[in-house]
Structure formats: structure tokens, C-alpha cells
GROMACS .gro file of N, CA and C in nm:
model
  417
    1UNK      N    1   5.120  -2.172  -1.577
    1UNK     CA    2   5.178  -2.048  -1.620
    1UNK      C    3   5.067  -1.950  -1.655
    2UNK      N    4   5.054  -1.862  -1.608
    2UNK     CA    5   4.982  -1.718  -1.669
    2UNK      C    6   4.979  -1.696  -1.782
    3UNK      N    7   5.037  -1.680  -1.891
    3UNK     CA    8   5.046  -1.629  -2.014
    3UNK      C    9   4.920  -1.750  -2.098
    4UNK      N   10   4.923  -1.888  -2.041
    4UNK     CA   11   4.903  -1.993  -2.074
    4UNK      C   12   4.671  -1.973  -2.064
    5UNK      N   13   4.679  -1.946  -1.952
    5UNK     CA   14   4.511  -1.944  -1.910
    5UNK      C   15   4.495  -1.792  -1.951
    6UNK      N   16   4.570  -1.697  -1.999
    6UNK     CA   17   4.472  -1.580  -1.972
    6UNK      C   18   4.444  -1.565  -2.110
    7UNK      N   19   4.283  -1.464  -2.142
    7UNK     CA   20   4.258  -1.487  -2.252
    7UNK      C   21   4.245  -1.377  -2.275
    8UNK      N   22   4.251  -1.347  -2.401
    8UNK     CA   23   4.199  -1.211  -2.481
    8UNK      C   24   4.088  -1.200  -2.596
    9UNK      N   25   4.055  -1.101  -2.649
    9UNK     CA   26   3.986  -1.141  -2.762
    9UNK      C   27   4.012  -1.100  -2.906
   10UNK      N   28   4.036  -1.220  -2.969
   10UNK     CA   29   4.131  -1.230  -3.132
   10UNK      C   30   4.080  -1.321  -3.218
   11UNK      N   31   4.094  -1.297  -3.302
   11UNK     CA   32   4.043  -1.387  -3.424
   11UNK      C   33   4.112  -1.548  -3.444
   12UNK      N   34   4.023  -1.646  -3.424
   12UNK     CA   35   4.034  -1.769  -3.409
   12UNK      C   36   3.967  -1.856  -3.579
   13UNK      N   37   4.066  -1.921  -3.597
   13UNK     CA   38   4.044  -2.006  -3.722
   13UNK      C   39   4.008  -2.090  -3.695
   14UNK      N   40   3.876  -2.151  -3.746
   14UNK     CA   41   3.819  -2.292  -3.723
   14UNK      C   42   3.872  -2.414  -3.796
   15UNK      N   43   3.829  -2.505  -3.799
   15UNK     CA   44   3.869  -2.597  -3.883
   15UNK      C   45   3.809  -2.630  -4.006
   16UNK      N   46   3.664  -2.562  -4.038
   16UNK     CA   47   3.684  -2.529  -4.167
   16UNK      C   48   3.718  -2.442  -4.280
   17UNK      N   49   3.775  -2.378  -4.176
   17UNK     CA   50   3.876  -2.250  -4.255
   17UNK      C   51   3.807  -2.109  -4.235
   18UNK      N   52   3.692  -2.099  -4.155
   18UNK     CA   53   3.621  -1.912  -4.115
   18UNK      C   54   3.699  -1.915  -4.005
   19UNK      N   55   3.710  -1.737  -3.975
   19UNK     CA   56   3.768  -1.735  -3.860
   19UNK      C   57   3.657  -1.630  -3.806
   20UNK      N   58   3.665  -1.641  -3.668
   20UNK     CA   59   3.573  -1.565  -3.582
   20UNK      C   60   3.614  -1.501  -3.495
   21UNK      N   61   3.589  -1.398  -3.396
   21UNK     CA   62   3.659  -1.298  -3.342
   21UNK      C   63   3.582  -1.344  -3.165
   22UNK      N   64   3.650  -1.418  -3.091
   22UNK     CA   65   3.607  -1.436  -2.993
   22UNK      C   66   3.719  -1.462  -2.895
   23UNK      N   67   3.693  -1.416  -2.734
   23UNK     CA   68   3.761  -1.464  -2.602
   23UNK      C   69   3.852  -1.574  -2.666
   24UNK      N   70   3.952  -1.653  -2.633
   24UNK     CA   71   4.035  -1.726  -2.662
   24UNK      C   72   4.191  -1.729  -2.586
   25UNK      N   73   4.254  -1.822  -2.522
   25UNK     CA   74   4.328  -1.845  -2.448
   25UNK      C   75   4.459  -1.768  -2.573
   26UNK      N   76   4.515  -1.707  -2.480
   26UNK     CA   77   4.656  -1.643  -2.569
   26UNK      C   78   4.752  -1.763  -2.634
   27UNK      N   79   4.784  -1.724  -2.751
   27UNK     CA   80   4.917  -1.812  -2.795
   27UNK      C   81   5.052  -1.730  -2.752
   28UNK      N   82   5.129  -1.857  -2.761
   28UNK     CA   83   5.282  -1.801  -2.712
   28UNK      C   84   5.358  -1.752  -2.804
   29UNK      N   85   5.311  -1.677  -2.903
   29UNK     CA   86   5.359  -1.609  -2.952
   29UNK      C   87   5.411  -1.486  -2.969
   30UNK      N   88   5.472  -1.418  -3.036
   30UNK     CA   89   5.564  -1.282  -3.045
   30UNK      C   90   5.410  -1.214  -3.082
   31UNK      N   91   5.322  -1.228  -3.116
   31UNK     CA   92   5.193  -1.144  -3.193
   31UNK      C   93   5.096  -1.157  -3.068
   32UNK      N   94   5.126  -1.196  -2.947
   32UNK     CA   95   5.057  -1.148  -2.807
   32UNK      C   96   5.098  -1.089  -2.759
   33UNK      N   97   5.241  -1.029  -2.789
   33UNK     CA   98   5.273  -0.986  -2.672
   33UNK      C   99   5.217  -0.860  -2.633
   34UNK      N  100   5.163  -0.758  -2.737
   34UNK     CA  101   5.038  -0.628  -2.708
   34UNK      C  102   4.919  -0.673  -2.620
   35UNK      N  103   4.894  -0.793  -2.665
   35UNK     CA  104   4.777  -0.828  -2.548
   35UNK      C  105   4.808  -0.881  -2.369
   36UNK      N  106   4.952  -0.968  -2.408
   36UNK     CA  107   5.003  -0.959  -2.325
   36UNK      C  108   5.041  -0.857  -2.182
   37UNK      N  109   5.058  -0.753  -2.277
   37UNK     CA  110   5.136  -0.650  -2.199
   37UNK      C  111   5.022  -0.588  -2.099
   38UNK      N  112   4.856  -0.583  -2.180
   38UNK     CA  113   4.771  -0.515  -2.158
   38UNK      C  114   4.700  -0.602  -1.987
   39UNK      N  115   4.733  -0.736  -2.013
   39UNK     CA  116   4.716  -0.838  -1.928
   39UNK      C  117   4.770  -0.789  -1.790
   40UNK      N  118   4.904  -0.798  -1.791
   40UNK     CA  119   5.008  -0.782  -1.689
   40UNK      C  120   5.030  -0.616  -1.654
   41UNK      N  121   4.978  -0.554  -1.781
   41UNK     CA  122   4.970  -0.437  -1.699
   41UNK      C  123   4.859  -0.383  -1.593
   42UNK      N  124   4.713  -0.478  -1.640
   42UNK     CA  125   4.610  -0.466  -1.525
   42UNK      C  126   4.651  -0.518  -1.413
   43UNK      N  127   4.716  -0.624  -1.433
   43UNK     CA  128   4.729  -0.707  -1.314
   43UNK      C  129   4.884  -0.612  -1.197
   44UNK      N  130   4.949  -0.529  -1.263
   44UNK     CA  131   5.052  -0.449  -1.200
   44UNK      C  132   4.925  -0.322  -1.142
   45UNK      N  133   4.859  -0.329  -1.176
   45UNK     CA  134   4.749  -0.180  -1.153
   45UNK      C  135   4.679  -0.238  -1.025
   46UNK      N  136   4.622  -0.361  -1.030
   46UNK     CA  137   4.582  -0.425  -0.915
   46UNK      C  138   4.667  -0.408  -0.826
   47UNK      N  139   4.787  -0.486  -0.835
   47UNK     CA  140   4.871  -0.516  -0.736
   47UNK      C  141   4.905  -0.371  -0.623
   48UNK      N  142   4.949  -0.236  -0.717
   48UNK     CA  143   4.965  -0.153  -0.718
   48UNK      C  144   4.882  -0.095  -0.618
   49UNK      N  145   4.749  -0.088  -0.675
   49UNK     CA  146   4.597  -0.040  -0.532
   49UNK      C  147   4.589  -0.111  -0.448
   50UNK      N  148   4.633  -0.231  -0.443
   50UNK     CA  149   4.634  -0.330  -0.301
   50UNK      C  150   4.748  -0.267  -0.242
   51UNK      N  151   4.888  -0.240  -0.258
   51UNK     CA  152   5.006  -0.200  -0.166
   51UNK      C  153   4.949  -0.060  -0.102
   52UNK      N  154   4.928  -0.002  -0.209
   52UNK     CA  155   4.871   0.149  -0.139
   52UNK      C  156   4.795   0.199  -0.025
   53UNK      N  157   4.693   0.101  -0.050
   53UNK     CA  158   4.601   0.042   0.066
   53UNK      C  159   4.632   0.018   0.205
   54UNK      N  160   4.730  -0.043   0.172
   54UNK     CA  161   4.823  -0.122   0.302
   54UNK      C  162   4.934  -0.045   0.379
   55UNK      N  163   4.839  -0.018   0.516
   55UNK     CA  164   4.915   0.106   0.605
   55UNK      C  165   5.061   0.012   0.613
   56UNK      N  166   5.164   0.128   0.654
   56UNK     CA  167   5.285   0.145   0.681
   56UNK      C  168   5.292   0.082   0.823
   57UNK      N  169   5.425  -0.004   0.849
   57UNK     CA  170   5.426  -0.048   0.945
   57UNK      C  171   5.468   0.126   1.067
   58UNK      N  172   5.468   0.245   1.055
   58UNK     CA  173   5.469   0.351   1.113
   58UNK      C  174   5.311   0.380   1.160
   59UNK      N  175   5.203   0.339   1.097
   59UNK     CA  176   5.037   0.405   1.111
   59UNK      C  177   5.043   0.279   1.258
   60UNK      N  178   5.100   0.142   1.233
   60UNK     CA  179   5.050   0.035   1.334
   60UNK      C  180   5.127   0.063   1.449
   61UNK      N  181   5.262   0.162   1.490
   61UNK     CA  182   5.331   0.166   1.591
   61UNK      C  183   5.284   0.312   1.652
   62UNK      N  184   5.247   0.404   1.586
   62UNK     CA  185   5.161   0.536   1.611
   62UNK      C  186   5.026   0.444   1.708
   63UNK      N  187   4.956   0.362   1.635
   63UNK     CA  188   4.840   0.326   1.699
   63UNK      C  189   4.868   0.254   1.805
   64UNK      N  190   4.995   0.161   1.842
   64UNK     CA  191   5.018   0.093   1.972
   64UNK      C  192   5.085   0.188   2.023
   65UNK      N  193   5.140   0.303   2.044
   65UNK     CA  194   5.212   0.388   2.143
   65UNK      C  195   5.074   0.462   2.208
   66UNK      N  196   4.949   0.505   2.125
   66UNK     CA  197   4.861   0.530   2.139
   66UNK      C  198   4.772   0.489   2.249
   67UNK      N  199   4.780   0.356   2.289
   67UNK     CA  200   4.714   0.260   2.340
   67UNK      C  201   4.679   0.232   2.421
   68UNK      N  202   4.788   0.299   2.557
   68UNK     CA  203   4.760   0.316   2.673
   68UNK      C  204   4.726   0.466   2.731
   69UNK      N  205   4.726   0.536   2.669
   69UNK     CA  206   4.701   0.697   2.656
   69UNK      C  207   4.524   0.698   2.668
   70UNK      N  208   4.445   0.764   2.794
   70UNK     CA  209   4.342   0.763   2.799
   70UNK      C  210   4.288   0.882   2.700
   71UNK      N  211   4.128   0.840   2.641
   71UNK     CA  212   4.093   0.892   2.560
   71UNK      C  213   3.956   0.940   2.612
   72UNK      N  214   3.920   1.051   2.561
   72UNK     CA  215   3.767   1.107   2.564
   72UNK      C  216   3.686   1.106   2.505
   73UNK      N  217   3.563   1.129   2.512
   73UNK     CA  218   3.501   1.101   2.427
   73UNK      C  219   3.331   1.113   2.453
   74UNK      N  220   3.254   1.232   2.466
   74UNK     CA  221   3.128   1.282   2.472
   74UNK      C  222   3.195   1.345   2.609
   75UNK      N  223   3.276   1.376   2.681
   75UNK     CA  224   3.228   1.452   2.800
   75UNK      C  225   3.336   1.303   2.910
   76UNK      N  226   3.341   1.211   2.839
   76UNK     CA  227   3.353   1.087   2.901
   76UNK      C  228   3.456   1.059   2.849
   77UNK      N  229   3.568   0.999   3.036
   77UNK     CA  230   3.724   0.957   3.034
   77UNK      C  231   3.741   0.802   2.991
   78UNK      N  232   3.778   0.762   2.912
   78UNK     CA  233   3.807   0.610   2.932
   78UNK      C  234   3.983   0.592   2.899
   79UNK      N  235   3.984   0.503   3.031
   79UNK     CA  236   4.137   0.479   3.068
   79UNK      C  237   4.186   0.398   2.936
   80UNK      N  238   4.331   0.383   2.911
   80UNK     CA  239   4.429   0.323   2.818
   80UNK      C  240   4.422   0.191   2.847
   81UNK      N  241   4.488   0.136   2.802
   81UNK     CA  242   4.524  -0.038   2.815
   81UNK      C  243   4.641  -0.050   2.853
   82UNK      N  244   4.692  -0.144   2.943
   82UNK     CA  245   4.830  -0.195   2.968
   82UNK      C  246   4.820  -0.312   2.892
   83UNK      N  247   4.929  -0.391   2.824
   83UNK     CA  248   4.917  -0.498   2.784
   83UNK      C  249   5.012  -0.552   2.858
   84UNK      N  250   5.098  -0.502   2.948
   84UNK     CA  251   5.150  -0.567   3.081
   84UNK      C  252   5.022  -0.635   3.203
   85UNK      N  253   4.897  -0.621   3.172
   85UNK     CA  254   4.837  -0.627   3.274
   85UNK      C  255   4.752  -0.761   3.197
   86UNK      N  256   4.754  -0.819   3.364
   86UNK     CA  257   4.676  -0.972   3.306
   86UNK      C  258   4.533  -0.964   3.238
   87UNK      N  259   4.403  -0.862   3.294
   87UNK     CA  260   4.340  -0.860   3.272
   87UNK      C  261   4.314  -0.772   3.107
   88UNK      N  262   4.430  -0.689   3.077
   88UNK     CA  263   4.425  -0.675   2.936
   88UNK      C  264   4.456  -0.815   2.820
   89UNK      N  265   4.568  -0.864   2.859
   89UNK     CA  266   4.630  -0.930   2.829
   89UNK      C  267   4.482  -1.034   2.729
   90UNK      N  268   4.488  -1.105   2.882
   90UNK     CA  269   4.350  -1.162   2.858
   90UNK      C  270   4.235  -1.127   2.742
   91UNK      N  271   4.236  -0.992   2.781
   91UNK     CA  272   4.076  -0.941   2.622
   91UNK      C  273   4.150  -0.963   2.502
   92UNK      N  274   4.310  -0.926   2.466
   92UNK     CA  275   4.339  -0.909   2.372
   92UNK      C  276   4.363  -1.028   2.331
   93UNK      N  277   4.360  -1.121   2.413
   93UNK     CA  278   4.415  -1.247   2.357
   93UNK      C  279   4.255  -1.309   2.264
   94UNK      N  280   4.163  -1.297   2.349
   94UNK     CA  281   4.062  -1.305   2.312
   94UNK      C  282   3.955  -1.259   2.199
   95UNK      N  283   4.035  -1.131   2.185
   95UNK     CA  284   3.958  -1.100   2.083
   95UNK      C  285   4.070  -1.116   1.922
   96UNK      N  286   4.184  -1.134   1.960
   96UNK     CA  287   4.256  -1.196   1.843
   96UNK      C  288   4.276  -1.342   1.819
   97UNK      N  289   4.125  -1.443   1.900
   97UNK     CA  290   4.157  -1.537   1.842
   97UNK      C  291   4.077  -1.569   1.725
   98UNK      N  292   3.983  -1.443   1.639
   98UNK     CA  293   3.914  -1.450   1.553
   98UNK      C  294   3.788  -1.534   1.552
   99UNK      N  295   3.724  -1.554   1.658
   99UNK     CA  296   3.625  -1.590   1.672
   99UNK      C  297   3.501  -1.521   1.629
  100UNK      N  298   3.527  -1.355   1.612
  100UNK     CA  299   3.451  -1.262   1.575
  100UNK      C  300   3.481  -1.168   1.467
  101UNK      N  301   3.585  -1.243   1.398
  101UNK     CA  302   3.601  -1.125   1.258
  101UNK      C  303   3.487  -1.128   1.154
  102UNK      N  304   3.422  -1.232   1.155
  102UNK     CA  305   3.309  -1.246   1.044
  102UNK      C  306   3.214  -1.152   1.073
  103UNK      N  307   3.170  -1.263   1.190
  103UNK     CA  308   3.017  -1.218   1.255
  103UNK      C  309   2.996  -1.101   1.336
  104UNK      N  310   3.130  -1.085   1.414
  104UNK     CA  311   3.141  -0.950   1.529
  104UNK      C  312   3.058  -1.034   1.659
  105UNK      N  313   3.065  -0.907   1.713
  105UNK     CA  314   3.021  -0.970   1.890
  105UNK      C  315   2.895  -0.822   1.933
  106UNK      N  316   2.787  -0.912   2.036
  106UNK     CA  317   2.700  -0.793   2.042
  106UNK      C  318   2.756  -0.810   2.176
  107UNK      N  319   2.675  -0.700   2.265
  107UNK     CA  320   2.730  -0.705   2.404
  107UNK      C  321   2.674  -0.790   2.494
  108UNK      N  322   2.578  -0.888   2.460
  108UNK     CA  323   2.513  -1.009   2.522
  108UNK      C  324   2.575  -1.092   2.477
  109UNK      N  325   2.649  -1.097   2.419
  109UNK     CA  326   2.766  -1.250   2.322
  109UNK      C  327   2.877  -1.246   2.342
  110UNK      N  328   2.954  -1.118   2.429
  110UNK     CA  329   3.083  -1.090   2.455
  110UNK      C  330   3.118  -1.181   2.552
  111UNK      N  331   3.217  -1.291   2.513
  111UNK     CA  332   3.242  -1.369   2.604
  111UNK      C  333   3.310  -1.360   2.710
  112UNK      N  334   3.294  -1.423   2.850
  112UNK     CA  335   3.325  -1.403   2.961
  112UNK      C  336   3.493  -1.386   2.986
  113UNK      N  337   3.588  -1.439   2.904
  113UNK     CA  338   3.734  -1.361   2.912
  113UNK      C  339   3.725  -1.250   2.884
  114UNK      N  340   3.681  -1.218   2.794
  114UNK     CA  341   3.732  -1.061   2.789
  114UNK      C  342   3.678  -0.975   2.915
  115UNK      N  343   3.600  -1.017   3.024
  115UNK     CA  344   3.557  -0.976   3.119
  115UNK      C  345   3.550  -1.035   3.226
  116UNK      N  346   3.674  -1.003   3.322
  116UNK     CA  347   3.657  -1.111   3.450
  116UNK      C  348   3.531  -1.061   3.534
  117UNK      N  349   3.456  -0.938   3.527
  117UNK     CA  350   3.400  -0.936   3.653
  117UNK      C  351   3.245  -0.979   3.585
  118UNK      N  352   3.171  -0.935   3.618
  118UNK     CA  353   2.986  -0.967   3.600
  118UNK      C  354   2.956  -0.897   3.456
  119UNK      N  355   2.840  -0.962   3.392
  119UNK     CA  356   2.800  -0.934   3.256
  119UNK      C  357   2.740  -0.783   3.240
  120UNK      N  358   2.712  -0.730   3.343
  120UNK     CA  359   2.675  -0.567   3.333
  120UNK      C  360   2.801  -0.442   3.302
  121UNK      N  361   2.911  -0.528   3.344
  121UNK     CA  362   3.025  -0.428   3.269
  121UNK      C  363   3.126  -0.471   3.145
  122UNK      N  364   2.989  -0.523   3.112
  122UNK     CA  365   3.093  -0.528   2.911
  122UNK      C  366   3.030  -0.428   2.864
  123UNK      N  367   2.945  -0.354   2.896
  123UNK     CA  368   2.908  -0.194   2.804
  123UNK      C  369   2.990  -0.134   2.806
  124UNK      N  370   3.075  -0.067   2.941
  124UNK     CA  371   3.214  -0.010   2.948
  124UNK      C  372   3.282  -0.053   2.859
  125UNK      N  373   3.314  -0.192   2.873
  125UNK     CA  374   3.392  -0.255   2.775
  125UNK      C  375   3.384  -0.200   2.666
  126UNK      N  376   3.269  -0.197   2.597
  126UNK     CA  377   3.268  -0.196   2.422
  126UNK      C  378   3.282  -0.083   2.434
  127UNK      N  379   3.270   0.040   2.490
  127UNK     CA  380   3.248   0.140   2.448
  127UNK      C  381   3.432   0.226   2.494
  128UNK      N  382   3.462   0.126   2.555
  128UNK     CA  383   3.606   0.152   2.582
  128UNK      C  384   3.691   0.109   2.481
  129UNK      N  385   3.703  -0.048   2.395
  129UNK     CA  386   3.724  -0.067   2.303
  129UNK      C  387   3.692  -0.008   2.194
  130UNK      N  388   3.625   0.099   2.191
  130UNK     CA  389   3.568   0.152   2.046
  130UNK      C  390   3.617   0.302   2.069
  131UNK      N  391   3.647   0.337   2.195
  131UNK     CA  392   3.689   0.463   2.154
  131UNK      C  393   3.813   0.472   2.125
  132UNK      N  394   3.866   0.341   2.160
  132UNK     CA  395   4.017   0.360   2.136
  132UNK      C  396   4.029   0.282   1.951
  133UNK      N  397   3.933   0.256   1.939
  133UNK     CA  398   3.954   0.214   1.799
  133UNK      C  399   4.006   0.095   1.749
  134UNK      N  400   4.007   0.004   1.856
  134UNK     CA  401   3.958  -0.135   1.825
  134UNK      C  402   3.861  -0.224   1.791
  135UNK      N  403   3.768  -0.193   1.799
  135UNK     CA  404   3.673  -0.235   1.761
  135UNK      C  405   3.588  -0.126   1.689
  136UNK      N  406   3.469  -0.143   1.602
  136UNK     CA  407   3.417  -0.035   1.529
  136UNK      C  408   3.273  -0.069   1.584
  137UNK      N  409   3.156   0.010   1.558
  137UNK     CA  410   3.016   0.000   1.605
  137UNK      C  411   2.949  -0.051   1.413
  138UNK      N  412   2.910  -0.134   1.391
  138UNK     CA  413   2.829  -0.183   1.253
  138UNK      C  414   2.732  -0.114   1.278
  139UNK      N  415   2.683  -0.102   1.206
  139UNK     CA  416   2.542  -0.023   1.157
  139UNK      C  417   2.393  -0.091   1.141
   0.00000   0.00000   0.00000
């Protein structure tokens, strides 16, 4: 139980009768419940900035209607994605099997599904994936 591990800081009686003012696991009492409240109200404040955070399932259907819509970008066309098409199909499968959420992928490490043809056109690649905003460039 929560109420049980969280601690505050209140005056604690020893056993030879001083009391001292230190961290200490809450009692279940009616005389926590101010500390209590102060507890559960951080923890509603947390919760609170995490939902906010968290796009709308409307930002994720804007970005897949988006998807196959070619984009520009310096002067330069790069085509949309079908995800009807095998060879999309394929990258996306690939790159959502999280093999690269930690570490990421350079363009000498991009593995050969996401690219049926020869290792000289995964530059297109990345730079096609990134304009459409799947992938980001690290720094």
C-alpha cells in the first residue's frame, strides 16, 4: 500500500523518550492526512504532466494520412510511402522491431531489409525517412 512506504518528515519518539524531527514512514493515522494529501497531490501533478505530454490519438492519424504525401525538402522531392507495398511494408516492419530504439542505426549498420536493392541507396533511404519524420538525425 502507498500510504504505508511513503515518508514524510515529523517528529519521531525514541524509546528513551526524546523525540527528533526526521524522514519517517507515515502513520495511519487521521494526523497524516495533511502530509498525506501533500504526497498524492505530487504524485496527481506527475501523473497530470505525463498525460499532457501524450499526443492525442488525432496528432498519430494526421501523421499517418500524411505518409504517403510526397515531401520536400532543400530543393529536393522525396516520394510518400505505401504501406500497401511490399517493399515498404518490409522497412516498417523492420524498423519497428526495435532493434534500434536505444542505439539508433548509422547508414553503414542499416540493415539489409529495410533495403532490397545495394548498400549505396540507404542514403536516400535515411534521408527519405527523416524528412518524413520518422526517424530523427542525433547530433
Amino acid at each position: 500500500m502507498m500510504f504505508h512506504s511513503s515518508k514524510h518528515y515529523r517528529q519521531v519518539q525514541r524509546r528513551d523518550g526524546t523525540t527528533i524531527t526526521k524522514w519517517a514512514p507515515m502513520k495511519k493515522t487521521i494526523y497524516s492526512l495533511p502530509a498525506l494529501q501533500e504526497v498524492l497531490s505530487a504524485a496527481n501533478q506527475r501523473y497530470l504532466k505525463l498525460i499532457s505530454s501524450v499526443a492525442t490519438p488525432e496528432v498519430g492519424l494526421e501523421k499517418l494520412q500524411s505518409l504517403p504525401k510526397p515531401k520536400t525538402e532543400n530543393n529536393h522531392r522525396y516520394k510518400g510511402f505505401n504501406l500497401f507495398s511490399e517493399e515498404d511494408t518490409c522497412l516498417f516492419r523492420t524498423l519497428l522491431q526495435g532493434e534500434f530504439a536505444i542505439s539508433g542505426f548509422y547508414q553503414q549498420t542499416t540493415p539489409p531489409e529495410t533495403s532490397p536493392t545495394n548498400p549505396p541507396t540507404r542514403s536516400p533511404l535515411n534521408h527519405r525517412l527523416r524528412t518524413h519524420g520518422i526517424i530523427k538525425k542525433s547530433c
